[in-house]
PDB file of C-alpha atoms in Angstrom:
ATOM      1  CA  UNK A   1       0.000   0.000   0.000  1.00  0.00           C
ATOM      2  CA  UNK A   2       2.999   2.100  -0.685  1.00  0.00           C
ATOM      3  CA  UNK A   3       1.489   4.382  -3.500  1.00  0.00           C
ATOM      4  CA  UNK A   4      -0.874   6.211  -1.563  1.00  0.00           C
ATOM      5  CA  UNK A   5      -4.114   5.210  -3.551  1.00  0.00           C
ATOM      6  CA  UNK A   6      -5.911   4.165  -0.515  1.00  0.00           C
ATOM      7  CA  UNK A   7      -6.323   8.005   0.377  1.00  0.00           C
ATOM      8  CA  UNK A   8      -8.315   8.232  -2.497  1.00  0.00           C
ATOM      9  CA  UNK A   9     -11.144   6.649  -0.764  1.00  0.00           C
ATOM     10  CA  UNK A  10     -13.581   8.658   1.164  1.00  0.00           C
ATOM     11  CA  UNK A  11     -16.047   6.728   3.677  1.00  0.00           C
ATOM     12  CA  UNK A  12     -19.176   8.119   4.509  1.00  0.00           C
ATOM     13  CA  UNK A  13     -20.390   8.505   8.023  1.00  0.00           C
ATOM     14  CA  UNK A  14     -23.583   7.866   6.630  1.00  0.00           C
ATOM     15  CA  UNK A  15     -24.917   7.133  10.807  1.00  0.00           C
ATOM     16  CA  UNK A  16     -27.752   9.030  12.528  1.00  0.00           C
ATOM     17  CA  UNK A  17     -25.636  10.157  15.858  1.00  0.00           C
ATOM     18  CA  UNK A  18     -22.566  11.121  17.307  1.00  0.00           C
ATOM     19  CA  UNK A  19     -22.188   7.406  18.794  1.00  0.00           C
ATOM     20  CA  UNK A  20     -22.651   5.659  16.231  1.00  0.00           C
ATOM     21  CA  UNK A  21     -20.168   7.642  14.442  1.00  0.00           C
ATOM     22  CA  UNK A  22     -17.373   6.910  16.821  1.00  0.00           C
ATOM     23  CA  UNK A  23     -17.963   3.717  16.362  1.00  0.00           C
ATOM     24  CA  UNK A  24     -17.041   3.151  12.807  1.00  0.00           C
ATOM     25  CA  UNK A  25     -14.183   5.759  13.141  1.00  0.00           C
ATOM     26  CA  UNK A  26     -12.511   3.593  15.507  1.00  0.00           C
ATOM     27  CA  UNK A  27     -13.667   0.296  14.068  1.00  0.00           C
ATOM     28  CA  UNK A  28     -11.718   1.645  10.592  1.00  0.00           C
ATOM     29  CA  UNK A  29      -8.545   2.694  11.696  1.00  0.00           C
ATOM     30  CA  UNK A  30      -6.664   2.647   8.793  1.00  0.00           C
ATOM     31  CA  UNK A  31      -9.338   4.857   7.011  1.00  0.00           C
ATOM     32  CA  UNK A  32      -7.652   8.544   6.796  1.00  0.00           C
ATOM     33  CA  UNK A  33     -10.734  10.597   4.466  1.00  0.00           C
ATOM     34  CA  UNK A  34     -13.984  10.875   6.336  1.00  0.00           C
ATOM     35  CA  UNK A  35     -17.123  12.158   4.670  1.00  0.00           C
ATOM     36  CA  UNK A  36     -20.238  14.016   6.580  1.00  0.00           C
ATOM     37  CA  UNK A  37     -23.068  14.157   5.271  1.00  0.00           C
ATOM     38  CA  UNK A  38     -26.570  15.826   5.501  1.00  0.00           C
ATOM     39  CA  UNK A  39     -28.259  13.036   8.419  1.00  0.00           C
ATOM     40  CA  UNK A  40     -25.233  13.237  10.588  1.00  0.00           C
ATOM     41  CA  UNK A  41     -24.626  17.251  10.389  1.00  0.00           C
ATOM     42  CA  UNK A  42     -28.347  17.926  10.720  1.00  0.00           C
ATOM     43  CA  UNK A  43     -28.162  15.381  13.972  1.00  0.00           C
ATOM     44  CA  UNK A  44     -24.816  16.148  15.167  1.00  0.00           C
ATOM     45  CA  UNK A  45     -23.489  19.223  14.090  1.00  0.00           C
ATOM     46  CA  UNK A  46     -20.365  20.748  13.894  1.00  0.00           C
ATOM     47  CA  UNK A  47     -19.062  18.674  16.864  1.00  0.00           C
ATOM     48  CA  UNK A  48     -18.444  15.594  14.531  1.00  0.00           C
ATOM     49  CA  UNK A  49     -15.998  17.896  12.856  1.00  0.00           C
ATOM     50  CA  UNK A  50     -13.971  18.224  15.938  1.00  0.00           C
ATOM     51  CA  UNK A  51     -14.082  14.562  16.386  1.00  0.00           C
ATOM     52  CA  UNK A  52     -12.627  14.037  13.350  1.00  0.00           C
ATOM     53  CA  UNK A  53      -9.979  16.757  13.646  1.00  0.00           C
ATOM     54  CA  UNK A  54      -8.774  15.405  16.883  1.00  0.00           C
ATOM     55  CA  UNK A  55      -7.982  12.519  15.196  1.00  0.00           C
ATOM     56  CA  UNK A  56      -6.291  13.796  12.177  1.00  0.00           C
ATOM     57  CA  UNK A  57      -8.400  12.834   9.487  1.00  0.00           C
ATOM     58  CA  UNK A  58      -9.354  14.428   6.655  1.00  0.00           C
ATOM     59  CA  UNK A  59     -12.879  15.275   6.297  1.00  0.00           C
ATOM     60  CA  UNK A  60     -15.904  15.850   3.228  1.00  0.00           C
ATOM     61  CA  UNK A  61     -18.422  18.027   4.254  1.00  0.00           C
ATOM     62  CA  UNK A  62     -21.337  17.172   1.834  1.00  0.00           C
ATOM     63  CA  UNK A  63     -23.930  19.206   2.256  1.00  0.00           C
ATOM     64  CA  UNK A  64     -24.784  20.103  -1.313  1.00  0.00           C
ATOM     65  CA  UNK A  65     -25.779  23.867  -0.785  1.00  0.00           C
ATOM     66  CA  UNK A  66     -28.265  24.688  -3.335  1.00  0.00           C
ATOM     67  CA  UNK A  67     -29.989  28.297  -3.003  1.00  0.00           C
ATOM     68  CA  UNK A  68     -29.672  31.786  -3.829  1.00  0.00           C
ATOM     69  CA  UNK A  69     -26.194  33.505  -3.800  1.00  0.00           C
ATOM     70  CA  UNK A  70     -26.473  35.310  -1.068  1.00  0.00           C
ATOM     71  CA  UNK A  71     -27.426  32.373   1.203  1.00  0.00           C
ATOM     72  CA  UNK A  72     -24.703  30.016  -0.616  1.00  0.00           C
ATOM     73  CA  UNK A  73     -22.163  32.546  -0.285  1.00  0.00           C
ATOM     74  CA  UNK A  74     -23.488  32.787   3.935  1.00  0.00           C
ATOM     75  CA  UNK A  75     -23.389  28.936   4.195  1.00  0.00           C
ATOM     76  CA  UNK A  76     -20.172  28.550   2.470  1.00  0.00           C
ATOM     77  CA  UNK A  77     -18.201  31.302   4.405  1.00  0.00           C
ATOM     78  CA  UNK A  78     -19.746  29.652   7.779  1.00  0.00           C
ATOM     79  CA  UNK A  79     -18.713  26.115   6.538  1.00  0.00           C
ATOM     80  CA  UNK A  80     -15.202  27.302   5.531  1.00  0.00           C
ATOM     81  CA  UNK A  81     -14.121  28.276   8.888  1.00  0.00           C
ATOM     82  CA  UNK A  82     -14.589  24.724  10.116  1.00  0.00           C
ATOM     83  CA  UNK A  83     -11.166  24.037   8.404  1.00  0.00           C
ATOM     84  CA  UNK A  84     -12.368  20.996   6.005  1.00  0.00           C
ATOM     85  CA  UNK A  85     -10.971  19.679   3.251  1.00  0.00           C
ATOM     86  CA  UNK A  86     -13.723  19.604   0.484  1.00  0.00           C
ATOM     87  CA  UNK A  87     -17.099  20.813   0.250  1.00  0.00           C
ATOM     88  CA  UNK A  88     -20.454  20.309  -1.974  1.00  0.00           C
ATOM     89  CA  UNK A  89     -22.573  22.652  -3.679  1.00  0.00           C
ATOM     90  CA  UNK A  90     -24.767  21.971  -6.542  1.00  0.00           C
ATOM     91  CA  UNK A  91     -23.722  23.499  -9.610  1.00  0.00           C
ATOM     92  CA  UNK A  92     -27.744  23.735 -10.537  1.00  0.00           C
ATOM     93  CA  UNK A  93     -27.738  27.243  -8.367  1.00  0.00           C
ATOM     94  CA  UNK A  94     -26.692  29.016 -11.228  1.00  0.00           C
ATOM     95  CA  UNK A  95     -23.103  30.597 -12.205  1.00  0.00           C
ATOM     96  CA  UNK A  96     -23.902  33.489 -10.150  1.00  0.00           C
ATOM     97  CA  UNK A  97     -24.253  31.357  -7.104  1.00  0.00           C
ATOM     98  CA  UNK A  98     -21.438  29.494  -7.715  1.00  0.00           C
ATOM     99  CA  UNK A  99     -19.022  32.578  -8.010  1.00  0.00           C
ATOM    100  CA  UNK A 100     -20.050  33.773  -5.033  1.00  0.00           C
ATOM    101  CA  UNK A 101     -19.871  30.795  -3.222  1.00  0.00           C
ATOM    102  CA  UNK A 102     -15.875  30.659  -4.208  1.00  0.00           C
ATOM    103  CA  UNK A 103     -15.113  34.180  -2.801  1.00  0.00           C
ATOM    104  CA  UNK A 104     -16.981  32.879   0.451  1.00  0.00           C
ATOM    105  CA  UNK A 105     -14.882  29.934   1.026  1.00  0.00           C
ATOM    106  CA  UNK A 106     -11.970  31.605   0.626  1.00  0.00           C
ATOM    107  CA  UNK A 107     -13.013  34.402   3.223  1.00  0.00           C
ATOM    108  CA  UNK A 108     -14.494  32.602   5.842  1.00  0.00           C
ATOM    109  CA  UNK A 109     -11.367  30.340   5.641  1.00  0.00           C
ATOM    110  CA  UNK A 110      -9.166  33.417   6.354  1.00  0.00           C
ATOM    111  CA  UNK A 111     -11.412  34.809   9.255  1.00  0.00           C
ATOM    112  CA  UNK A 112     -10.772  31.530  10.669  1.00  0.00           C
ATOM    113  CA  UNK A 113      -7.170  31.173   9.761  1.00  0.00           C
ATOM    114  CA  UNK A 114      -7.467  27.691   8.108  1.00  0.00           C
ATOM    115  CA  UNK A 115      -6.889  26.597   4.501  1.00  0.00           C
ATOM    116  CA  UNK A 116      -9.715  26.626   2.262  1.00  0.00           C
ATOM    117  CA  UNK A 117     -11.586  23.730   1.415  1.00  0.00           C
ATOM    118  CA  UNK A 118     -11.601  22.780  -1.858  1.00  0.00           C
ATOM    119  CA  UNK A 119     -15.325  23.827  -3.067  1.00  0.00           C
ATOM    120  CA  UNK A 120     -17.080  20.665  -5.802  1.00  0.00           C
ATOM    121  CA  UNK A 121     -19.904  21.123  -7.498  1.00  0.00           C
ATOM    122  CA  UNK A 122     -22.097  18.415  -7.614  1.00  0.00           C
ATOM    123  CA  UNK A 123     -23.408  18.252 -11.511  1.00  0.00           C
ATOM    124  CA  UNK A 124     -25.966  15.320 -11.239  1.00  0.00           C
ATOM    125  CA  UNK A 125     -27.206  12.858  -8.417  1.00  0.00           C
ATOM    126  CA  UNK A 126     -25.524  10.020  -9.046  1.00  0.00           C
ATOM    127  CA  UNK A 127     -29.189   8.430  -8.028  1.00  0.00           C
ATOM    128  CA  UNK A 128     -30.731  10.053 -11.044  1.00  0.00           C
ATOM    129  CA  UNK A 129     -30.594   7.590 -14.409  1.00  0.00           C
ATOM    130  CA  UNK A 130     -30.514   9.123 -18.005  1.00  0.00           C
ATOM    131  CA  UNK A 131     -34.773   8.446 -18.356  1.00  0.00           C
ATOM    132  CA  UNK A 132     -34.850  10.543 -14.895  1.00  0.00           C
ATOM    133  CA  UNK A 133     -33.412  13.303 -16.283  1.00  0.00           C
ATOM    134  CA  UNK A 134     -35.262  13.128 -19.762  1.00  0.00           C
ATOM    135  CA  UNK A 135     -38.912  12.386 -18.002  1.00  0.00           C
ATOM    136  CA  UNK A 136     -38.452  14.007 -14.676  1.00  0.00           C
ATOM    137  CA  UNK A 137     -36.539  16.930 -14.355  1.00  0.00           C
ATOM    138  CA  UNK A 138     -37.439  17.579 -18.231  1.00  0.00           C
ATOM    139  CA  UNK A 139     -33.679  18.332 -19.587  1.00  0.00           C
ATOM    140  CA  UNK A 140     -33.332  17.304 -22.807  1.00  0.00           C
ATOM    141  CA  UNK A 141     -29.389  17.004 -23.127  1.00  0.00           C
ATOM    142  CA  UNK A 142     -28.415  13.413 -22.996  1.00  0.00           C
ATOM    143  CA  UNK A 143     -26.923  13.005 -19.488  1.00  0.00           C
ATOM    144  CA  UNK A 144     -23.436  12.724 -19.947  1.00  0.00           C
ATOM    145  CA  UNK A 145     -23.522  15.967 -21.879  1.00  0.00           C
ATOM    146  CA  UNK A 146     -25.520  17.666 -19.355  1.00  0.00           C
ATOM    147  CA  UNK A 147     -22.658  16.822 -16.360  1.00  0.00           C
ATOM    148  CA  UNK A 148     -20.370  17.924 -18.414  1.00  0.00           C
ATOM    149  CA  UNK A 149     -22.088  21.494 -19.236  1.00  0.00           C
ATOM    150  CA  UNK A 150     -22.804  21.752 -15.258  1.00  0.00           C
ATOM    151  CA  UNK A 151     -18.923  20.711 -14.761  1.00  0.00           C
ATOM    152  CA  UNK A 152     -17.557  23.333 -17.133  1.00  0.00           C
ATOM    153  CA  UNK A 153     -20.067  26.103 -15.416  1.00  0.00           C
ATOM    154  CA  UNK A 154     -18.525  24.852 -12.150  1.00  0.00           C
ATOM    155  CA  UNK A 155     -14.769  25.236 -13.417  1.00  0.00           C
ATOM    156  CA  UNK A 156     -15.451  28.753 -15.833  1.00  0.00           C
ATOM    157  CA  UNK A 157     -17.103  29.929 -12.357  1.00  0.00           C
ATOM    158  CA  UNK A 158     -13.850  29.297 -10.108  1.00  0.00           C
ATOM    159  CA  UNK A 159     -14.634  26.066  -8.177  1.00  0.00           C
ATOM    160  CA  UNK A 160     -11.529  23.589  -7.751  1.00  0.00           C
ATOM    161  CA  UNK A 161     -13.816  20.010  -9.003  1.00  0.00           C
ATOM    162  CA  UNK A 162     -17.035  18.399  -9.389  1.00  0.00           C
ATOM    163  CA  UNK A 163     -18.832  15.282  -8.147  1.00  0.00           C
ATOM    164  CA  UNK A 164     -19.905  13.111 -11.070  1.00  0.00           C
ATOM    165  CA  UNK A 165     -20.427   9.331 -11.352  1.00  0.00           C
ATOM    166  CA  UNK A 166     -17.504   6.993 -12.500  1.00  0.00           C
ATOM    167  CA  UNK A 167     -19.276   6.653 -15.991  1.00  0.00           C
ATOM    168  CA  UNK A 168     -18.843  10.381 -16.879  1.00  0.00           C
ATOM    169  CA  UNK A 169     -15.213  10.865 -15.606  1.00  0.00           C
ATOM    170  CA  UNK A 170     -13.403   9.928 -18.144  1.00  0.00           C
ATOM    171  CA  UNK A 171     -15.145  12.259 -20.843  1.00  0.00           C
ATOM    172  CA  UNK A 172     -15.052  15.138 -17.789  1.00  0.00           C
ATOM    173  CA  UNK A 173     -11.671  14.616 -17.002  1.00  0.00           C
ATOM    174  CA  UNK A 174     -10.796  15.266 -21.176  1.00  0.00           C
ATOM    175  CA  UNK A 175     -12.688  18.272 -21.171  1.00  0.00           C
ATOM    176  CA  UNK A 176     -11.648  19.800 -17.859  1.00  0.00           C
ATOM    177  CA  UNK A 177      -8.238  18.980 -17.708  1.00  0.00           C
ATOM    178  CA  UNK A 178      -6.292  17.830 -14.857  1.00  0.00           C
ATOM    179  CA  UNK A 179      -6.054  20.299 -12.377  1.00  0.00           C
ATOM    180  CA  UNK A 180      -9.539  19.982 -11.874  1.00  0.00           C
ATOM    181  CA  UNK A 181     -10.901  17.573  -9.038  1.00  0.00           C
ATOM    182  CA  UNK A 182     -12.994  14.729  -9.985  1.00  0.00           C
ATOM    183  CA  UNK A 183     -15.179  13.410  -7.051  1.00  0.00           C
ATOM    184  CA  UNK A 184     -16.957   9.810  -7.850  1.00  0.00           C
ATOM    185  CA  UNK A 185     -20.009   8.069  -5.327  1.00  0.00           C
ATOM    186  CA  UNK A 186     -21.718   5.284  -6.830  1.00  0.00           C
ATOM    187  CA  UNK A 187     -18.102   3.217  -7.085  1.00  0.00           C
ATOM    188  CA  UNK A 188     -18.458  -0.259  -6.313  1.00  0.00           C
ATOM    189  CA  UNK A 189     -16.667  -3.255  -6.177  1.00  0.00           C
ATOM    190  CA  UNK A 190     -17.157  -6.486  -7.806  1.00  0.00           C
ATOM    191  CA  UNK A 191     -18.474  -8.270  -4.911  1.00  0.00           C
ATOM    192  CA  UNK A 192     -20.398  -5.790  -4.209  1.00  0.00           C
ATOM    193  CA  UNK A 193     -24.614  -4.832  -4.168  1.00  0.00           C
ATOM    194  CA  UNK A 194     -25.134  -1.762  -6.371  1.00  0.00           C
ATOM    195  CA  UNK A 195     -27.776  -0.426  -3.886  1.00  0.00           C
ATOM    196  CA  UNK A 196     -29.674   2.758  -5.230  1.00  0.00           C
ATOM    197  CA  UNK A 197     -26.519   3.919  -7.313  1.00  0.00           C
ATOM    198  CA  UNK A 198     -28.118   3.383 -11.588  1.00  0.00           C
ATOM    199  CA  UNK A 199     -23.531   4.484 -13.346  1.00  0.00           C
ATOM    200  CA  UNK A 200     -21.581   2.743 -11.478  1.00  0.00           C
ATOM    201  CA  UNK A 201     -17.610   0.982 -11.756  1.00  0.00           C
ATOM    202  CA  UNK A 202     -15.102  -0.642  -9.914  1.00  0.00           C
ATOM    203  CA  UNK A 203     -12.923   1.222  -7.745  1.00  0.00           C
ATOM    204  CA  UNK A 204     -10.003   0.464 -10.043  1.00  0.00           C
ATOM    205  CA  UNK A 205     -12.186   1.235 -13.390  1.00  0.00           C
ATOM    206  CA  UNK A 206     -12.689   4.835 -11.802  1.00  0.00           C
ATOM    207  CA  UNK A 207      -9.087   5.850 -10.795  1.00  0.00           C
ATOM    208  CA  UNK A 208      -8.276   4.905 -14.357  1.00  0.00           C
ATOM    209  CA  UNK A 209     -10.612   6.722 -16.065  1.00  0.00           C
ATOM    210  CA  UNK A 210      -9.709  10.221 -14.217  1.00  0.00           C
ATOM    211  CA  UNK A 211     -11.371  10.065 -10.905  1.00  0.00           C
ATOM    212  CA  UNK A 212      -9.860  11.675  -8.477  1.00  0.00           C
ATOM    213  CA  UNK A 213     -11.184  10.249  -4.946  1.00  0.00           C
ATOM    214  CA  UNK A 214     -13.884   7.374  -5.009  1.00  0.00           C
ATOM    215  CA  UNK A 215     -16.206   7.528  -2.580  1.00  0.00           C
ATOM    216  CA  UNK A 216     -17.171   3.945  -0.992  1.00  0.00           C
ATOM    217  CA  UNK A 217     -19.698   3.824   1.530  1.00  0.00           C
ATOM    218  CA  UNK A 218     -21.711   0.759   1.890  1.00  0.00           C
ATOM    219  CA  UNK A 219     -19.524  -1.732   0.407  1.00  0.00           C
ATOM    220  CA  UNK A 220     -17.582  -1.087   3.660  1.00  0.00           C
ATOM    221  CA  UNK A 221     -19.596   0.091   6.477  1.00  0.00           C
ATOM    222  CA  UNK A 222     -22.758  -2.697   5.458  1.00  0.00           C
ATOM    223  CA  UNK A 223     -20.066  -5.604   5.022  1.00  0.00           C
ATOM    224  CA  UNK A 224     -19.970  -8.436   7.710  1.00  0.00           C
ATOM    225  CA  UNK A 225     -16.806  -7.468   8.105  1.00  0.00           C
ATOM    226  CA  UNK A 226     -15.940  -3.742   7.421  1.00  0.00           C
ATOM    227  CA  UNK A 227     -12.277  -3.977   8.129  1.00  0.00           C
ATOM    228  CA  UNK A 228     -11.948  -6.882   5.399  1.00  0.00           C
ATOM    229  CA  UNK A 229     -13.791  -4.608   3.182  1.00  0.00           C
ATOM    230  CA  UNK A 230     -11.612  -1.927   3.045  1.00  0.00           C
ATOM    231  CA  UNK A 231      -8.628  -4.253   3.001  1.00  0.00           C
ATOM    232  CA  UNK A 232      -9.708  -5.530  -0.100  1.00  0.00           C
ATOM    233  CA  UNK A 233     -10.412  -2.746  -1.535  1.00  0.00           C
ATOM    234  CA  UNK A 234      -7.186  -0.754  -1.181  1.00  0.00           C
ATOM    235  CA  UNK A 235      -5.400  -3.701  -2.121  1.00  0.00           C
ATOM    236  CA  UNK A 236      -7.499  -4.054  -5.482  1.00  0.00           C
ATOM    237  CA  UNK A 237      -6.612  -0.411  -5.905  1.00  0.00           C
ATOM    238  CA  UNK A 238      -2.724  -0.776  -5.490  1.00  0.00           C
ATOM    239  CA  UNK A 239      -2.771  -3.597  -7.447  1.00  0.00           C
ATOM    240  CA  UNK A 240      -4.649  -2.207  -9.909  1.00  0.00           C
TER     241      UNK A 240
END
């Protein structure tokens, strides 16, 4: 595990409380990139931050912002001066939005004297399937095109990635170039259920085709045996 692909992998705390969240922290040792997400923030709060930071991991706070600019820009400052190391918005709030959310990362991080986090836009819900976005949401790009226009919004707007599913990356990663962070959910093993995720590929499929970070929640935290999980997983990756 010399090559440092295992801290690639971000595991969602996807728990409902503060215990529960401990739990699995200290259960997976080895795992260095945490990610928060709506149900624990909304239960917990910031104090799951400081958990996290005591134990010197690095941490994804997903929250997917998605409102006007003024109230982005607000949440974004506030969630800057935590001192985490990426964080969501959805690239659907418009450019405007999006530009303003940049500027507020970047002061709430200095009010707080921490680094910035890297702000992601998330183009599409990786639970959304191409007939979802045809017949629901009524956008008549086909899908890949579509993350790719809300990707290139995301970048022309100042943001340092995106969130897109391992299908897209490739074609994303092309168009972006690479200084731009690719963020992929919906990666799964082999072995593994798909759950709700409709574009999914292998851990090893993803890293070669431009992601960035994978993140791998149930495959890990639902197995038997969670630490076995991730062991096989990471060594898939470096062997990969």
């Amino acid at each position: 595990m010399g090559n440092g692909k295992e801290q690639r992998i971000i595991v969602p705390l996807d728990v409902a409380d503060e215990k529960s969240a401990i739990a699995l922290i200290d259960r997976l040792e080895a795992v260095s990139f945490w990610k928060v997400g709506l149900e624990l923030f909304t239960s917990v709060g910031p104090k799951i931050l400081e958990v996290l930071k005591s134990r010197d991991k690095q941490i994804f706070l997903d929250l997917k912002f998605h409102d006007i600019p003024n109230t982005m820009a607000g949440a974004c400052r506030a969630a800057a001066g935590y001192g985490v190391d990426l964080l969501t918005i959805h690239a659907t709030a418009g450019r405007n939005a999006l530009k303003a959310a940049t500027e507020a990362v970047k002061e709430g991080a200095e009010q707080a004297g921490v680094k910035p986090p890297k702000l992601i836009a998330v183009t599409l819900l990786t639970s959304i399937s191409a007939r979802q976005l045809a017949f629901d949401l009524k956008i008549p790009l086909e899908l890949p095109e579509y993350a790719l226009e809300m990707a290139l919004m995301a970048k022309e707007s100042g943001l340092d990635g995106a969130v897109c599913s391992p299908q897209e990356v490739a074609q994303l990663r092309q168009t972006c170039g690479d200084d731009f962070l690719f963020v992929c959910p919906g990666v799964r093993p082999t072995w593994a259920e798909a759950g709700d995720q409709k574009r999914s590929l292998t851990p090893s499929q993803a890293i070669q085709a431009g992601a960035d970070y994978l993140v791998i929640g149930r495959p890990i935290t639902a197995a038997a045996e969670p630490e076995l999980a991730w062991q096989r997983i990471t060594q898939e990756l470096t062997t990969a």
